[in-house]
Tab-separated table of C-alpha atoms in Angstrom:
chain	number	residue	atom	x	y	z
M	1005	MET	CA	32.382	-39.376	-41.781
M	1006	SER	CA	30.817	-42.431	-39.857
M	1007	ALA	CA	29.786	-42.035	-36.577
M	1008	THR	CA	32.183	-44.693	-35.748
M	1009	GLY	CA	34.867	-42.454	-37.205
M	1010	TRP	CA	33.841	-39.511	-35.046
M	1011	CYS	CA	34.113	-41.766	-32.143
M	1012	PHE	CA	37.475	-42.998	-32.764
M	1013	LEU	CA	38.745	-39.467	-32.991
M	1014	ALA	CA	36.892	-38.163	-30.249
M	1015	ALA	CA	38.347	-41.219	-27.821
M	1016	MET	CA	41.928	-40.556	-29.103
M	1017	ILE	CA	41.916	-37.092	-28.530
M	1018	VAL	CA	40.918	-37.512	-24.855
M	1019	ALA	CA	43.195	-40.604	-24.202
M	1020	TYR	CA	46.250	-38.703	-25.986
M	1021	GLY	CA	45.384	-35.702	-23.409
M	1022	VAL	CA	45.269	-37.591	-20.289
M	1023	ALA	CA	48.213	-40.037	-21.281
M	1024	ASN	CA	50.720	-36.863	-22.012
M	1025	LEU	CA	49.689	-35.423	-18.585
M	1026	LEU	CA	50.231	-38.710	-16.473
M	1027	GLN	CA	53.545	-39.274	-18.561
M	1028	SER	CA	54.992	-36.079	-17.476
M	1029	VAL	CA	54.222	-36.255	-14.012
M	1030	ALA	CA	56.308	-39.382	-13.960
M	1031	ALA	CA	59.115	-37.949	-16.119
M	1032	ALA	CA	59.684	-34.862	-13.591
M	1033	ARG	CA	59.983	-37.298	-10.801
M	1034	THR	CA	62.598	-39.109	-12.469
M	1035	THR	CA	66.154	-38.468	-12.676
M	1036	VAL	CA	67.071	-36.051	-15.702
M	1037	HIS	CA	69.101	-37.987	-18.045
M	1038	HIS	CA	72.075	-36.155	-20.482
M	1039	THR	CA	72.164	-39.028	-22.495
M	1040	PHE	CA	70.384	-40.753	-25.092
M	1041	ASP	CA	69.586	-44.080	-22.736
M	1042	PRO	CA	66.992	-46.628	-23.243
M	1043	GLY	CA	66.984	-47.062	-19.187
M	1044	LEU	CA	64.820	-44.080	-18.737
M	1045	LEU	CA	61.712	-45.797	-19.867
M	1046	LEU	CA	63.017	-48.534	-17.250
M	1047	ARG	CA	63.120	-46.128	-14.862
M	1048	LEU	CA	59.569	-44.639	-15.984
M	1049	ALA	CA	58.377	-47.922	-15.951
M	1050	SER	CA	58.813	-47.848	-12.135
M	1051	HIS	CA	55.976	-45.461	-11.704
M	1052	ARG	CA	52.433	-46.613	-11.631
M	1053	THR	CA	51.481	-43.228	-12.900
M	1054	TYR	CA	53.840	-43.292	-16.142
M	1055	LEU	CA	52.342	-47.051	-16.610
M	1056	LEU	CA	48.944	-45.676	-16.501
M	1057	GLY	CA	49.290	-42.961	-18.895
M	1058	LEU	CA	51.316	-45.444	-20.928
M	1059	GLY	CA	48.157	-47.786	-21.127
M	1060	CYS	CA	46.115	-44.782	-22.043
M	1061	GLN	CA	48.553	-44.044	-24.895
M	1062	MET	CA	48.298	-47.492	-26.078
M	1063	ALA	CA	45.062	-47.156	-26.340
M	1064	ALA	CA	45.117	-43.940	-28.242
M	1065	PHE	CA	47.078	-45.469	-30.448
M	1066	VAL	CA	45.017	-48.205	-31.626
M	1067	LEU	CA	42.312	-45.892	-31.616
M	1068	ALA	CA	44.668	-43.682	-34.131
M	1069	PHE	CA	45.166	-46.660	-35.973
M	1070	LEU	CA	42.012	-47.828	-36.958
M	1071	ALA	CA	41.073	-44.016	-37.765
M	1072	ARG	CA	43.646	-44.299	-40.104
M	1073	ARG	CA	41.855	-46.994	-41.770
M	1074	ASP	CA	39.629	-44.703	-43.842
M	1075	LEU	CA	40.594	-41.181	-42.683
M	1076	PRO	CA	43.448	-39.200	-44.276
M	1077	LEU	CA	46.554	-38.378	-42.102
M	1078	PHE	CA	46.236	-34.713	-41.963
M	1079	LEU	CA	43.046	-35.002	-40.205
M	1080	VAL	CA	44.257	-37.794	-37.442
M	1081	GLN	CA	47.573	-36.310	-37.017
M	1082	ALA	CA	46.105	-32.927	-36.393
M	1083	SER	CA	43.834	-34.273	-33.963
M	1084	VAL	CA	46.231	-36.226	-32.146
M	1085	ALA	CA	47.401	-32.475	-31.572
M	1086	ALA	CA	44.164	-31.363	-30.173
M	1087	GLY	CA	45.108	-33.891	-27.029
M	1088	LEU	CA	47.315	-31.018	-26.118
M	1089	GLY	CA	44.425	-28.890	-24.904
M	1090	VAL	CA	42.887	-31.897	-23.018
M	1091	THR	CA	46.303	-31.977	-21.286
M	1092	ALA	CA	46.263	-28.276	-20.739
M	1093	ILE	CA	42.767	-28.426	-19.261
M	1094	LEU	CA	43.378	-31.356	-17.062
M	1095	GLY	CA	46.722	-29.264	-15.720
M	1096	VAL	CA	44.632	-26.608	-14.944
M	1097	ALA	CA	42.230	-28.474	-13.039
M	1098	VAL	CA	44.029	-31.233	-11.342
M	1099	LEU	CA	47.503	-30.032	-11.049
M	1100	LYS	CA	46.845	-26.163	-10.789
M	1101	TRP	CA	48.738	-24.981	-14.027
M	1102	ARG	CA	48.134	-21.575	-14.529
M	1103	LEU	CA	47.764	-20.681	-18.319
M	1104	PRO	CA	48.401	-17.229	-19.937
M	1105	ALA	CA	45.651	-15.805	-21.693
M	1106	ALA	CA	47.806	-15.948	-25.015
M	1107	GLU	CA	48.117	-19.498	-24.485
M	1108	VAL	CA	44.209	-19.972	-23.891
M	1109	ALA	CA	43.476	-18.331	-27.006
M	1110	LEU	CA	46.072	-20.471	-28.908
M	1111	LEU	CA	44.369	-23.700	-27.478
M	1112	VAL	CA	41.067	-22.259	-28.855
M	1113	LEU	CA	42.479	-21.674	-32.367
M	1114	LEU	CA	43.975	-25.169	-32.217
M	1115	PHE	CA	40.203	-26.433	-31.596
M	1116	VAL	CA	39.031	-24.399	-34.432
M	1117	GLY	CA	42.043	-25.559	-36.790
M	1118	ILE	CA	40.821	-29.641	-35.783
M	1119	ALA	CA	37.097	-28.407	-36.339
M	1120	ALA	CA	37.950	-27.201	-40.044
M	1121	LEU	CA	39.990	-30.305	-41.117
M	1122	VAL	CA	36.967	-32.701	-39.748
M	1123	LEU	CA	34.849	-30.928	-42.287
M	1124	SER	CA	37.055	-31.024	-44.928
M	1125	ALA	CA	38.630	-34.836	-44.929
M	1126	ARG	CA	37.176	-37.184	-47.223
M	1127	PRO	CA	37.415	-40.612	-46.181
M	1128	ALA	CA	39.433	-43.145	-48.318
M	1129	THR	CA	41.091	-46.288	-48.418
M	1130	SER	CA	44.958	-45.977	-48.268
M	1131	LYS	CA	47.210	-46.891	-51.177
M	1132	GLN	CA	50.264	-49.183	-50.044
M	1133	LEU	CA	53.854	-48.123	-50.093
M	1134	GLY	CA	56.404	-49.556	-52.358
M	1135	ALA	CA	59.868	-50.696	-51.348
M	1136	ALA	CA	60.998	-47.237	-51.797
M	1137	GLY	CA	58.588	-46.034	-48.974
M	1138	THR	CA	59.688	-48.418	-46.695
M	1139	VAL	CA	63.258	-47.921	-47.185
M	1140	ALA	CA	62.559	-44.277	-46.771
M	1141	LEU	CA	60.879	-45.186	-43.263
M	1142	LEU	CA	64.123	-47.483	-41.943
M	1143	VAL	CA	66.602	-44.233	-43.221
M	1144	THR	CA	64.413	-41.897	-40.917
M	1145	LEU	CA	64.777	-44.209	-37.796
M	1146	VAL	CA	68.447	-44.366	-38.274
M	1147	VAL	CA	68.637	-40.633	-38.695
M	1148	VAL	CA	65.892	-39.665	-36.136
M	1149	GLY	CA	67.990	-42.002	-33.426
M	1150	VAL	CA	71.532	-40.392	-34.557
M	1151	VAL	CA	70.309	-36.682	-34.127
M	1152	GLY	CA	68.589	-37.868	-30.889
M	1153	VAL	CA	72.066	-38.989	-29.444
M	1154	PHE	CA	73.450	-35.609	-29.743
M	1155	ALA	CA	69.963	-33.604	-29.144
M	1156	VAL	CA	70.120	-34.977	-25.286
M	1157	ARG	CA	72.858	-32.717	-24.762
M	1158	LEU	CA	70.559	-29.404	-25.004
M	1159	HIS	CA	68.773	-28.289	-21.699
M	1160	GLY	CA	66.014	-26.536	-20.614
M	1161	ALA	CA	63.450	-25.458	-23.102
M	1162	PRO	CA	65.641	-25.980	-26.228
M	1163	GLY	CA	66.374	-29.447	-25.084
M	1164	SER	CA	62.510	-30.063	-24.266
M	1165	VAL	CA	61.664	-28.607	-28.128
M	1166	ALA	CA	64.482	-30.208	-30.031
M	1167	LEU	CA	63.661	-33.586	-28.494
M	1168	GLY	CA	59.795	-33.244	-28.756
M	1169	SER	CA	60.221	-32.512	-32.357
M	1170	LEU	CA	62.073	-35.406	-32.840
M	1171	ALA	CA	59.743	-37.492	-31.053
M	1172	GLY	CA	57.174	-35.681	-33.719
M	1173	LEU	CA	59.006	-37.137	-36.532
M	1174	ALA	CA	59.213	-40.654	-35.269
M	1175	PHE	CA	55.463	-40.742	-34.175
M	1176	SER	CA	54.950	-38.970	-38.073
M	1177	ALA	CA	56.871	-42.071	-39.551
M	1178	ALA	CA	54.886	-44.391	-37.491
M	1179	ALA	CA	51.690	-43.090	-38.691
M	1180	VAL	CA	52.722	-43.202	-42.329
M	1181	ALA	CA	53.339	-46.771	-41.492
M	1182	ALA	CA	50.075	-47.594	-40.117
M	1183	ARG	CA	48.039	-45.781	-42.810
M	1184	PRO	CA	48.931	-48.653	-45.230
M	1185	LEU	CA	49.022	-51.322	-42.706
M	1186	ALA	CA	45.707	-50.674	-41.262
M	1187	ALA	CA	44.274	-51.321	-44.882
M	1188	VAL	CA	45.751	-55.253	-44.769
M	1189	HIS	CA	43.037	-57.762	-44.056
M	1190	SER	CA	44.902	-60.904	-43.537
M	1191	VAL	CA	46.131	-61.421	-40.197
M	1192	GLU	CA	49.072	-63.291	-41.791
M	1193	ALA	CA	49.637	-60.516	-44.166
M	1194	PHE	CA	49.719	-58.136	-41.039
M	1195	LEU	CA	51.925	-60.065	-38.996
M	1196	ARG	CA	54.632	-60.685	-41.630
M	1197	HIS	CA	54.585	-57.052	-43.185
M	1198	PRO	CA	57.624	-55.016	-42.775
M	1199	LEU	CA	55.564	-52.006	-42.048
M	1200	LEU	CA	54.489	-53.478	-38.693
M	1201	TYR	CA	57.934	-53.704	-37.267
M	1202	LEU	CA	58.750	-50.167	-38.602
M	1203	LEU	CA	55.792	-48.928	-36.740
M	1204	VAL	CA	57.018	-50.542	-33.560
M	1205	ALA	CA	60.392	-49.399	-33.842
M	1206	HIS	CA	59.706	-45.682	-34.413
M	1207	SER	CA	56.974	-45.489	-32.034
M	1208	VAL	CA	59.609	-46.700	-29.259
M	1209	VAL	CA	62.252	-44.283	-30.421
M	1210	GLY	CA	59.203	-41.419	-30.465
M	1211	GLN	CA	58.308	-42.809	-26.846
M	1212	LEU	CA	62.038	-42.386	-25.382
M	1213	LEU	CA	62.334	-39.140	-26.899
M	1214	LEU	CA	59.032	-37.749	-25.461
M	1215	GLY	CA	60.366	-38.902	-22.085
M	1216	LEU	CA	63.488	-37.236	-22.512
M	1217	ALA	CA	61.793	-34.300	-23.694
M	1218	MET	CA	59.192	-33.944	-21.020
M	1219	GLN	CA	62.367	-33.686	-18.319
M	1220	ARG	CA	63.774	-30.739	-19.491
M	1221	GLY	CA	61.013	-28.157	-19.874
M	1222	SER	CA	57.859	-27.542	-20.373
M	1223	THR	CA	55.045	-30.373	-21.084
M	1224	THR	CA	53.095	-28.301	-23.226
M	1225	ALA	CA	56.308	-26.995	-24.840
M	1226	ALA	CA	57.354	-30.855	-25.534
M	1227	VAL	CA	54.105	-32.002	-26.791
M	1228	ALA	CA	53.398	-28.781	-28.756
M	1229	ALA	CA	56.842	-29.096	-30.466
M	1230	MET	CA	55.997	-32.886	-31.139
M	1231	ASP	CA	52.730	-32.398	-32.793
M	1232	ALA	CA	54.043	-29.421	-34.976
M	1233	ALA	CA	56.682	-31.776	-36.228
M	1234	GLY	CA	54.795	-34.657	-36.663
M	1235	ALA	CA	51.921	-33.026	-38.358
M	1236	VAL	CA	53.240	-31.690	-41.663
M	1237	PRO	CA	55.517	-34.641	-43.005
M	1238	ALA	CA	52.404	-37.112	-42.345
M	1239	ALA	CA	50.026	-34.923	-44.103
M	1240	ILE	CA	52.297	-34.450	-47.064
M	1241	VAL	CA	53.147	-38.265	-47.827
M	1242	GLY	CA	49.603	-38.761	-47.314
M	1243	LEU	CA	48.256	-36.310	-49.851
M	1244	LEU	CA	50.836	-37.380	-52.280
M	1245	LEU	CA	51.216	-41.148	-52.023
M	1246	LEU	CA	48.736	-42.811	-49.781
M	1247	ASN	CA	45.758	-41.642	-51.393
M	1248	ASP	CA	44.520	-39.157	-48.597
M	1249	LYS	CA	41.414	-36.904	-49.925
M	1250	ILE	CA	39.678	-33.502	-49.470
M	1251	TRP	CA	36.250	-33.143	-50.361
M	1252	PRO	CA	35.449	-31.032	-53.576
M	1253	GLY	CA	35.573	-27.248	-53.088
M	1254	ARG	CA	36.965	-27.658	-49.222
M	1255	GLU	CA	40.370	-27.433	-50.296
M	1256	TRP	CA	40.663	-24.109	-48.769
M	1257	LEU	CA	38.773	-25.060	-45.625
M	1258	ALA	CA	41.614	-27.918	-44.957
M	1259	GLY	CA	44.310	-25.589	-45.894
M	1260	LEU	CA	43.168	-22.786	-43.282
M	1261	GLY	CA	42.390	-25.761	-40.679
M	1262	PHE	CA	45.723	-27.105	-41.004
M	1263	LEU	CA	47.603	-23.737	-40.952
M	1264	ALA	CA	45.719	-22.792	-37.882
M	1265	THR	CA	46.515	-26.092	-36.253
M	1266	LEU	CA	49.835	-25.702	-36.966
M	1267	VAL	CA	49.862	-22.054	-35.682
M	1268	ALA	CA	48.292	-23.132	-32.705
M	1269	VAL	CA	50.818	-26.044	-31.878
M	1270	ILE	CA	54.046	-23.889	-33.004
M	1271	GLY	CA	52.712	-20.677	-30.753
M	1272	LEU	CA	51.923	-23.047	-27.530
M	1273	THR	CA	55.944	-23.648	-27.699
M	1274	ARG	CA	56.560	-19.970	-27.162
M	1275	TYR	CA	53.871	-19.018	-24.432
M	1276	ALA	CA	54.032	-22.702	-22.558
M	1277	GLU	CA	55.414	-22.150	-19.038
M	1278	PRO	CA	58.133	-24.994	-17.310
M	1279	GLN	CA	55.011	-26.233	-15.004
M	1280	HIS	CA	57.509	-28.812	-13.741
M	1281	GLN	CA	61.007	-28.039	-13.843
M	1282	HIS	CA	60.716	-25.231	-10.972
M	1283	ALA	CA	59.046	-27.944	-8.367
M	1284	VAL	CA	61.723	-30.179	-9.013
M	1285	ALA	CA	64.770	-27.668	-8.669
M	1286	ASP	CA	62.807	-26.611	-5.608
M	1287	ARG	CA	63.070	-30.219	-4.303
M	1288	ARG	CA	67.121	-30.460	-5.077
M	1289	ALA	CA	67.734	-27.490	-3.311
M	1290	ARG	CA	65.516	-28.194	0.147
M	1291	ALA	CA	66.987	-31.561	0.075
M	1292	GLU	CA	70.607	-30.305	-0.443
M	1293	VAL	CA	70.190	-27.691	2.570
M	1294	GLY	CA	68.271	-30.387	4.846
M	1295	ILE	CA	64.705	-28.550	4.217
M	1296	PRO	CA	61.941	-31.071	4.397
M	1297	THR	CA	59.709	-31.399	1.058
M	1298	PRO	CA	56.143	-30.459	1.093
M	1299	ALA	CA	54.310	-33.478	0.693
M	1300	ARG	CA	52.443	-32.236	-2.303
M	1301	ARG	CA	53.070	-29.748	-4.735
M	1302	PRO	CA	51.419	-28.738	-7.791
M	1303	GLY	CA	52.630	-29.498	-11.236
């Protein structure tokens, strides 16, 4: 892997971690939505914290797009999950989150898994998706949107995990579209490519679903569910259809690294505590009985 690739991955991980934290704070301060309402994005956009987080996510998105030009999806998508570790570390340092020992151990496992994938990934230019692949991405967009309409009826941790998983599928489809799109060299061909518009559509739907997920429970649970649901499909499609490669003799390392990463993010959905929902409930309870809300509360 080139030095540029390392820089793209490292910067992407940090940017996603900061974005997750800032967006979760804004989502917790916004009225909880129980419908698949795109208006949530407009309400979130009224928060400067959310806009700053969105800026970080856009920067991370660009970095990920550049990384996908040569690096396999199983590496880039798993590296996105490492942003969860940055989110947790910042949450502890800035918002005074309390992470149980099991969650700390899972975060360590997450970074070990990422390291194994870095050592096993072999850079290669992507193949192009055919018409069938483009249609499949369009069908996926419709299915995720329809299921999301029903998933918003779930509350608490189940709603957070379900919506986060759907967001992961949407972002996974966006990653699949981005890998061959990044290999297009002509600006005109890039702007006319149908994958560009599928990439944008999946990203917007994923962003809405992630905002809804963060309102219903733990930030860590929502993002972990998103990463777990998003990593596997993209990795499989990349290896089967997009010319993703592993260094000869390191297939076992890639398998163990991917498994460790997947176990870590799924485990985090089990151990993560709802950092925001108790604070929001407490503020509402105080308002109902006329008790002033403290000016500042952790997470």
